[in-house]
């Protein structure tokens, strides 16, 4: 019997599901109370409240830094270190942007300087016809190495080409294409003016110019050389300030007086010769005399010994569109045939104005710009 008891003790007990070992209310005949009921020995679990900030609710604190995954809060030292790091990163980014912007500005300024040097080279070649890098260096004051690089870039675009002399350069043929494109802008003026210019040249045997205003300058768009003086200032494409010469003042005089003042304030009244008027009051007097007379005179104020007569050309809106002038030795222009020369110049200007649509009876007065 003792062995049977030991066997039963070593055999695992089969418990029914849901039954607890030990004493319980069911074994005493009492119905089991639900957890939390009165008299129950099992404590009811406390309902969890949603997490709250602060320590009073016992909720776990989260880091205030969005990128930090730490469940707990950071101490003051860690927060200070992170703030310092972010400030350093922001400062570094700002410095990098500043350096990038500064480099961009420097590159732009460098490009402008190179372009300025290239234009200076083209101007020098246009004036001299053909120059070597050594001659260009002497004229422009630039190192030969810089000029070699500029010339190589211009030659690549056919803006300059090898000259007849060894090592020389001259203007390239691509400039001829560009020049024709610009000349087409003044096609109406040139086509209307050329017959009248030829007749004026035949009648006086002096050099005849057709000019238009470009900002504060007079731009020569056509020219017929005279028999007595073939080489003079202002080639086709050349410019002269509006206060210098009869052709330029014929343009300026028939602009509104507000433009006169703007010109006198912003454009330097350069003296070409001792006869050049360089004061605003003196220039205003010349312009009023030109406007009242209907033509302008130049008596050696651009080139010593050379005089000229100019008259304005108007368009269909009665605005000054161009000017025509003749230039030559002072005795031939202002002495022996002065009255005839004035009449011929004014007649040529009136003929061109009619071809551009201006009424022949319109008075020669400045057209106010709208």
Short mmCIF file of C-alpha atoms in Angstrom, two decimals, residues 3 33 45 85-86 90 97 128 154 190 196 208 236 239 246 255 296 333:
data_model
loop_
_atom_site.label_atom_id
_atom_site.label_comp_id
_atom_site.label_asym_id
_atom_site.label_seq_id
_atom_site.Cartn_x
_atom_site.Cartn_y
_atom_site.Cartn_z
CA UNK A 3 4.21 1.59 -2.81
CA UNK A 33 -16.08 36.12 -7.58
CA UNK A 45 -5.75 45.71 -12.61
CA UNK A 85 26.07 71.37 -33.14
CA UNK A 86 23.01 72.57 -35.06
CA UNK A 90 23.77 76.26 -39.90
CA UNK A 97 26.43 79.76 -49.55
CA UNK A 128 44.88 100.29 -87.31
CA UNK A 154 38.17 85.73 -81.21
CA UNK A 190 19.84 105.06 -96.11
CA UNK A 196 19.89 113.20 -102.23
CA UNK A 208 28.40 114.28 -97.20
CA UNK A 236 30.61 104.74 -91.35
CA UNK A 239 30.19 108.09 -83.50
CA UNK A 246 27.05 120.35 -87.42
CA UNK A 255 15.03 117.18 -79.52
CA UNK A 296 23.49 124.03 -87.91
CA UNK A 333 32.08 125.66 -96.98
#
